[in-house]
PDB file of C-alpha atoms in Angstrom:
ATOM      1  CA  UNK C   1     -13.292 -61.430 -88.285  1.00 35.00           C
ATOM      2  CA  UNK C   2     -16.306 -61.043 -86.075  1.00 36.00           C
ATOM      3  CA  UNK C   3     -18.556 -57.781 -86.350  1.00 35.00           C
ATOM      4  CA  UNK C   4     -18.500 -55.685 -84.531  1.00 38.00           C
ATOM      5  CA  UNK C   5     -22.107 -53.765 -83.826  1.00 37.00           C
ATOM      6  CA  UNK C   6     -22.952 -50.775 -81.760  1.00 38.00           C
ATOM      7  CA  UNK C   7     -26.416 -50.098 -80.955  1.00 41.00           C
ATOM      8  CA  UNK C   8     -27.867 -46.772 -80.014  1.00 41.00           C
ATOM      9  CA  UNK C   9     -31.378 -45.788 -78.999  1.00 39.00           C
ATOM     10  CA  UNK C  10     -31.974 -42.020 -80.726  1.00 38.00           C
ATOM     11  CA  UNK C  11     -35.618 -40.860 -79.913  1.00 38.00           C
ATOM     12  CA  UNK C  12     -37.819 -43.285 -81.708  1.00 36.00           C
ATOM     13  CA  UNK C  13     -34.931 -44.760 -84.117  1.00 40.00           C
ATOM     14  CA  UNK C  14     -32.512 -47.323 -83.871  1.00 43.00           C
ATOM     15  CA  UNK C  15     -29.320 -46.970 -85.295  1.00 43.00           C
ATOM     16  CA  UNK C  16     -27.004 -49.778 -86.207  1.00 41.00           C
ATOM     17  CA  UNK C  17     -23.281 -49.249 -86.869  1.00 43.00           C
ATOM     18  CA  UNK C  18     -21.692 -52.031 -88.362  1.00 42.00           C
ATOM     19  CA  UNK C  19     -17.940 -52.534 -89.455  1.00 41.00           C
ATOM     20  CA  UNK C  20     -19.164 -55.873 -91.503  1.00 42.00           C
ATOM     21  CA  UNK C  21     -20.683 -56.092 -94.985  1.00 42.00           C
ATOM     22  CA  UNK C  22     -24.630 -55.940 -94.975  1.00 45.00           C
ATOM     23  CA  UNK C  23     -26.322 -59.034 -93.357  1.00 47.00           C
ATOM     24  CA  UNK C  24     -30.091 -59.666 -93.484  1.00 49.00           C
ATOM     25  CA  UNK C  25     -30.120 -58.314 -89.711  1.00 62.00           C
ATOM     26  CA  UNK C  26     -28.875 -54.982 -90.925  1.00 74.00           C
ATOM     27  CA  UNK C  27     -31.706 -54.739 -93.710  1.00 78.00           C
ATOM     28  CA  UNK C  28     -34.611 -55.804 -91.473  1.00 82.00           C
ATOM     29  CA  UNK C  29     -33.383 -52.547 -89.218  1.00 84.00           C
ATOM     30  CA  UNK C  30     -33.054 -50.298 -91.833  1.00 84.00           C
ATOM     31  CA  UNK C  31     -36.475 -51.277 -93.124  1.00 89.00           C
ATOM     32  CA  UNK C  32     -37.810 -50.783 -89.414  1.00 90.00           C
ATOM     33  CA  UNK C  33     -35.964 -47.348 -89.333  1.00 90.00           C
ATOM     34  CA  UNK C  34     -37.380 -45.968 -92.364  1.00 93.00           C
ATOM     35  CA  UNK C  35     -40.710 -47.047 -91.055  1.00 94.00           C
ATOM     36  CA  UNK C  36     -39.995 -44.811 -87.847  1.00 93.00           C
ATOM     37  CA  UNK C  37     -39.230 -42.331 -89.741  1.00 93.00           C
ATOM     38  CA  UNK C  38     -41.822 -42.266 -92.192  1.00 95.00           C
ATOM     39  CA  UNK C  39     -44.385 -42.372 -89.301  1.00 94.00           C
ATOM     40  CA  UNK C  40     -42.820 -39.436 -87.224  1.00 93.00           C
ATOM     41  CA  UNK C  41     -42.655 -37.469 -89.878  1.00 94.00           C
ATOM     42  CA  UNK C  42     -45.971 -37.948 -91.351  1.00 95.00           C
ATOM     43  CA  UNK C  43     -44.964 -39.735 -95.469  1.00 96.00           C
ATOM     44  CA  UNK C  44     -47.049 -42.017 -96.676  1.00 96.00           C
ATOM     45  CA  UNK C  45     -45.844 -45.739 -95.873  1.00 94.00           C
ATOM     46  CA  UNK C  46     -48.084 -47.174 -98.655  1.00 94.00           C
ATOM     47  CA  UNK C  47     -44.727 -48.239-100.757  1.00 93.00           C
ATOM     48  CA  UNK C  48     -42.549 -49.553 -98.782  1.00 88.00           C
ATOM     49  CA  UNK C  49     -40.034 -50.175-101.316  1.00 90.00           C
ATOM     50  CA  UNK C  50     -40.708 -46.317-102.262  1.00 94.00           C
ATOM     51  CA  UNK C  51     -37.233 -44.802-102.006  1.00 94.00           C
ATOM     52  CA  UNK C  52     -36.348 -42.376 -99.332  1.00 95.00           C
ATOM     53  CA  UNK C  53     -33.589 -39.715-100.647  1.00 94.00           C
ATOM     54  CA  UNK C  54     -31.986 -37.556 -97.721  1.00 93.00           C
ATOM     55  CA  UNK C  55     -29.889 -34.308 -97.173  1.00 93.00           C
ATOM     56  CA  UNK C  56     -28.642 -33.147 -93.507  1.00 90.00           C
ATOM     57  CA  UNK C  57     -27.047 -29.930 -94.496  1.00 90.00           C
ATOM     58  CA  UNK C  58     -26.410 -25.911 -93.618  1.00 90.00           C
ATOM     59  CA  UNK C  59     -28.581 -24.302 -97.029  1.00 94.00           C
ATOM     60  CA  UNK C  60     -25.688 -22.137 -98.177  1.00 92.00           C
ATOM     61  CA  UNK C  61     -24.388 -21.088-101.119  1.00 92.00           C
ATOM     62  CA  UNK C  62     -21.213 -23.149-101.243  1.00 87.00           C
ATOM     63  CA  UNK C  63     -23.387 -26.319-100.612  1.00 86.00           C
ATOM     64  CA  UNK C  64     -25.566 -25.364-103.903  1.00 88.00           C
ATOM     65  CA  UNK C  65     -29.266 -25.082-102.620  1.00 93.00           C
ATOM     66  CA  UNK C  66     -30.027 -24.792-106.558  1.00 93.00           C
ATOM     67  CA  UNK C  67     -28.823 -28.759-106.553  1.00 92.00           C
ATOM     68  CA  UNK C  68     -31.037 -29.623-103.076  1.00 94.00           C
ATOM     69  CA  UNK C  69     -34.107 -27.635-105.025  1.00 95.00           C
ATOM     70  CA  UNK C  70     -33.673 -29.556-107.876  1.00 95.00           C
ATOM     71  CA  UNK C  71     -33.633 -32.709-106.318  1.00 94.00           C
ATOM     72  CA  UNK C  72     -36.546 -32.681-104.139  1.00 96.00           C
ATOM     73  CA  UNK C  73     -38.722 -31.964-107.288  1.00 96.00           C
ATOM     74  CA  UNK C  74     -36.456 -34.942-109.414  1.00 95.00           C
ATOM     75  CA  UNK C  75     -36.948 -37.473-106.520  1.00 96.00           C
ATOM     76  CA  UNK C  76     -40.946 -36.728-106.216  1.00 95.00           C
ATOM     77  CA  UNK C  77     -40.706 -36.846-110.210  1.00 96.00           C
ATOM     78  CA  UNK C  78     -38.766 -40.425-109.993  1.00 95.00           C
ATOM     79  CA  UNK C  79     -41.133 -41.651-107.434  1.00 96.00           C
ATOM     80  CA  UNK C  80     -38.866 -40.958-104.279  1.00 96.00           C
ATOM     81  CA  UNK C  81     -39.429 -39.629-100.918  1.00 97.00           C
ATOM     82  CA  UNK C  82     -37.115 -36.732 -99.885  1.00 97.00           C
ATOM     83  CA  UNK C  83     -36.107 -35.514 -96.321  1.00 96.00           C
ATOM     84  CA  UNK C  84     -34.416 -32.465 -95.985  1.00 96.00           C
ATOM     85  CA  UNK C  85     -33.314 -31.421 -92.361  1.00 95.00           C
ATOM     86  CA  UNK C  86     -31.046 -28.430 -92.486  1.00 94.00           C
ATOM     87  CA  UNK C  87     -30.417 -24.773 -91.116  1.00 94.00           C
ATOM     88  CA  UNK C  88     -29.486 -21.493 -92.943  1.00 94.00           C
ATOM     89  CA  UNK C  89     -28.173 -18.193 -91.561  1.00 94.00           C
ATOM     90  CA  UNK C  90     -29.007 -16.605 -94.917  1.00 96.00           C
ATOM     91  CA  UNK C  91     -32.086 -14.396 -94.769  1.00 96.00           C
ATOM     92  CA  UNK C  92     -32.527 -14.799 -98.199  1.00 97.00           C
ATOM     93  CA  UNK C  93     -32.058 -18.630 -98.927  1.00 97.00           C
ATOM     94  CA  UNK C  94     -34.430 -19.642 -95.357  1.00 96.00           C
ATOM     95  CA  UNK C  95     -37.683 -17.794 -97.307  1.00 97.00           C
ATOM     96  CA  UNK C  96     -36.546 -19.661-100.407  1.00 97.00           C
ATOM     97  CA  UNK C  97     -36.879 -22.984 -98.419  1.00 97.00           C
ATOM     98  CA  UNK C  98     -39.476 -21.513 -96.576  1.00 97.00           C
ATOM     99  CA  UNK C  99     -41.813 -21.254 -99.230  1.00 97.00           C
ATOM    100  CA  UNK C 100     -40.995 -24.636-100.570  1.00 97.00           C
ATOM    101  CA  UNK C 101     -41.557 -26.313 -97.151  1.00 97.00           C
ATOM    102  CA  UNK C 102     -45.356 -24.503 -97.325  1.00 97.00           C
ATOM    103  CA  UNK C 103     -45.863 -25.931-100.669  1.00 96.00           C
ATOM    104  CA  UNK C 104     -45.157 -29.399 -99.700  1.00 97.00           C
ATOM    105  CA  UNK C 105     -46.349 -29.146 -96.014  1.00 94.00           C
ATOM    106  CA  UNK C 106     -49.165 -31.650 -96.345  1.00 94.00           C
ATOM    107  CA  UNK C 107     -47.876 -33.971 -99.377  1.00 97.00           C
ATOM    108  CA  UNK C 108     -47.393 -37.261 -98.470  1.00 97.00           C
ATOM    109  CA  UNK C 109     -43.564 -37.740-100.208  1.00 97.00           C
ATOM    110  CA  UNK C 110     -41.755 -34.482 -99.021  1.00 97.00           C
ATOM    111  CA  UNK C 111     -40.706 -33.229 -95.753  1.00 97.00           C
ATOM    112  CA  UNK C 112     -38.553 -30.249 -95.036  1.00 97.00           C
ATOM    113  CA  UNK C 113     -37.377 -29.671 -91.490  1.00 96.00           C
ATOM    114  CA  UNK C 114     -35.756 -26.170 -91.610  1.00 97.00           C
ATOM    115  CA  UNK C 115     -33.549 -26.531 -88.067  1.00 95.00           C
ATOM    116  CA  UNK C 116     -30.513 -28.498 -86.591  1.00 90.00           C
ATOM    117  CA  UNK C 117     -31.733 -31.579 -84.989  1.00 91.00           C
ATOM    118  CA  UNK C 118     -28.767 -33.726 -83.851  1.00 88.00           C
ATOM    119  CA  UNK C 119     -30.931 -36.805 -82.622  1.00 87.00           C
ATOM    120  CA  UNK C 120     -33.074 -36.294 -86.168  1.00 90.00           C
ATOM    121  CA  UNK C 121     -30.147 -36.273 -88.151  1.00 87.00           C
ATOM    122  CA  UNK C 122     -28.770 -39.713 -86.590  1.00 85.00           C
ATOM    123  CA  UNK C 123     -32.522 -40.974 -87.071  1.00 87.00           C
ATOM    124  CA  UNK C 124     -32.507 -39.689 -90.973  1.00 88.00           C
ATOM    125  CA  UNK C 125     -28.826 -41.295 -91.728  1.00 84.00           C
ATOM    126  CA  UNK C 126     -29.963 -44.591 -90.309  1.00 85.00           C
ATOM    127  CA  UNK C 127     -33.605 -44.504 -92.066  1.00 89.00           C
ATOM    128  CA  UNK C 128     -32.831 -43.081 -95.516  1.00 90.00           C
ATOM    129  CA  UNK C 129     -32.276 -45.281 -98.705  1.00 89.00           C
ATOM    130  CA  UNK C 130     -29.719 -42.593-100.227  1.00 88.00           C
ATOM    131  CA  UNK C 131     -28.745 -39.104 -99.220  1.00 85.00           C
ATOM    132  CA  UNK C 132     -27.390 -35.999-101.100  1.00 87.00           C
ATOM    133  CA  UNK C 133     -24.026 -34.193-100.091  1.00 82.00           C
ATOM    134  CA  UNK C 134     -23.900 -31.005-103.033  1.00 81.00           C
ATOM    135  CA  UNK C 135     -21.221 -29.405-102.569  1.00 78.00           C
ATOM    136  CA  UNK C 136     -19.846 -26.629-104.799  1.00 79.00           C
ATOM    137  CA  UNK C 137     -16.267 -26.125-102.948  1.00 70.00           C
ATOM    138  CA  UNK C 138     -16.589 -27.485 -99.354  1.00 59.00           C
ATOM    139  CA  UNK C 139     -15.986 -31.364 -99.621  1.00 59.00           C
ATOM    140  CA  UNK C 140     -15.950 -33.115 -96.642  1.00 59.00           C
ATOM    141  CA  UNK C 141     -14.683 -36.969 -95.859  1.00 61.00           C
ATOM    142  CA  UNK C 142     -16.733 -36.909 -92.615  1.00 59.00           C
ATOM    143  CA  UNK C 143     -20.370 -36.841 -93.986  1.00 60.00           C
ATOM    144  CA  UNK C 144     -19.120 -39.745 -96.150  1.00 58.00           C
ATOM    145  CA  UNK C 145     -17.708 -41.950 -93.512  1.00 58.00           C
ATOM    146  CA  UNK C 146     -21.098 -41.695 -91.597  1.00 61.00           C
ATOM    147  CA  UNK C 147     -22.795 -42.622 -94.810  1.00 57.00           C
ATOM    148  CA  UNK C 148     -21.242 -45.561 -95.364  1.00 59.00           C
ATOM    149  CA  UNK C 149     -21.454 -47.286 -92.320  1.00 58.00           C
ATOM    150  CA  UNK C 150     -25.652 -46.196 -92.014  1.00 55.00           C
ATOM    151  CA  UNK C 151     -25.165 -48.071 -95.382  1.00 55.00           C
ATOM    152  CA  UNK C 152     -26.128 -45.116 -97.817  1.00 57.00           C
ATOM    153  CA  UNK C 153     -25.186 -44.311-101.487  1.00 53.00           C
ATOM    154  CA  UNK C 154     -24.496 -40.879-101.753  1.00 51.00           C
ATOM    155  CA  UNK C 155     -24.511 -38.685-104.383  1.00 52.00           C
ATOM    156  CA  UNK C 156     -21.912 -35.120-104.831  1.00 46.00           C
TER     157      UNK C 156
END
């Protein structure tokens, strides 16, 4: 059965969708999408075979910002890079983030983008080595579907 590949510009990104197992095609565009994104938003590309850990998310309770906290320190403590683009409505749970994003606004492995940014998010699934989906009683197949086919391992 042939592949079949869709192609989509997204700012400075591009995405592949494929519906075939990985080919060495598919690598050498992930490799040049986590380059993008490592460039646009300002982490070191010294390693390139650094792991980049992700998490697209609304910072809510139900979704466990305790697990997102703890693993942006765990993936800088592993030797990871972690990108976290998400929004909260809670007053309370934005400072939280808000002070971590000040702590790590210059270091060169940690990036916190505290907004929805749909052309980011597409950019971040297609660049990012793994990505996070905590969850403490709000599943969702969706997030997972998208993962696999921007050929992620994700974590609950």
């Amino acid at each position: 059965m042939k592949s079949r590949v869709v192609r989509q510009r997204v700012k400075y990104f591009k995405i592949w969708l494929s519906s075939s197992s990985l080919v060495a095609n598919d690598m050498q565009v992930k490799a040049e999408n986590k380059a993008a994104m490592r460039r646009n938003l300002g982490l070191s590309s010294a390693d390139d075979q650094r792991p980049v850990v992700g998490c697209i998310t609304r910072l809510v309770p139900q979704k466990g910002v305790h697990l997102i906290k703890h693993t942006i320190y765990r993936t800088l403590e592993m030797g990871g890079q972690f990108e976290l683009l998400g929004s909260c409505p809670v007053p309370h749970i934005q400072r939280e983030f808000e002070d971590i994003a000040n702590q790590f606004q210059n270091h060169e492995h940690i990036r916190l983008i505290l907004k929805y940014d749909e052309s980011l998010s597409h950019a971040n699934y297609a660049a990012s080595d793994m990505f996070i989906i905590p969850s403490i009683f709000e599943p969702c197949g969706l997030t997972q579907v998208s993962h696999l086919l921007h050929m992620l391992i994700h974590e609950f």
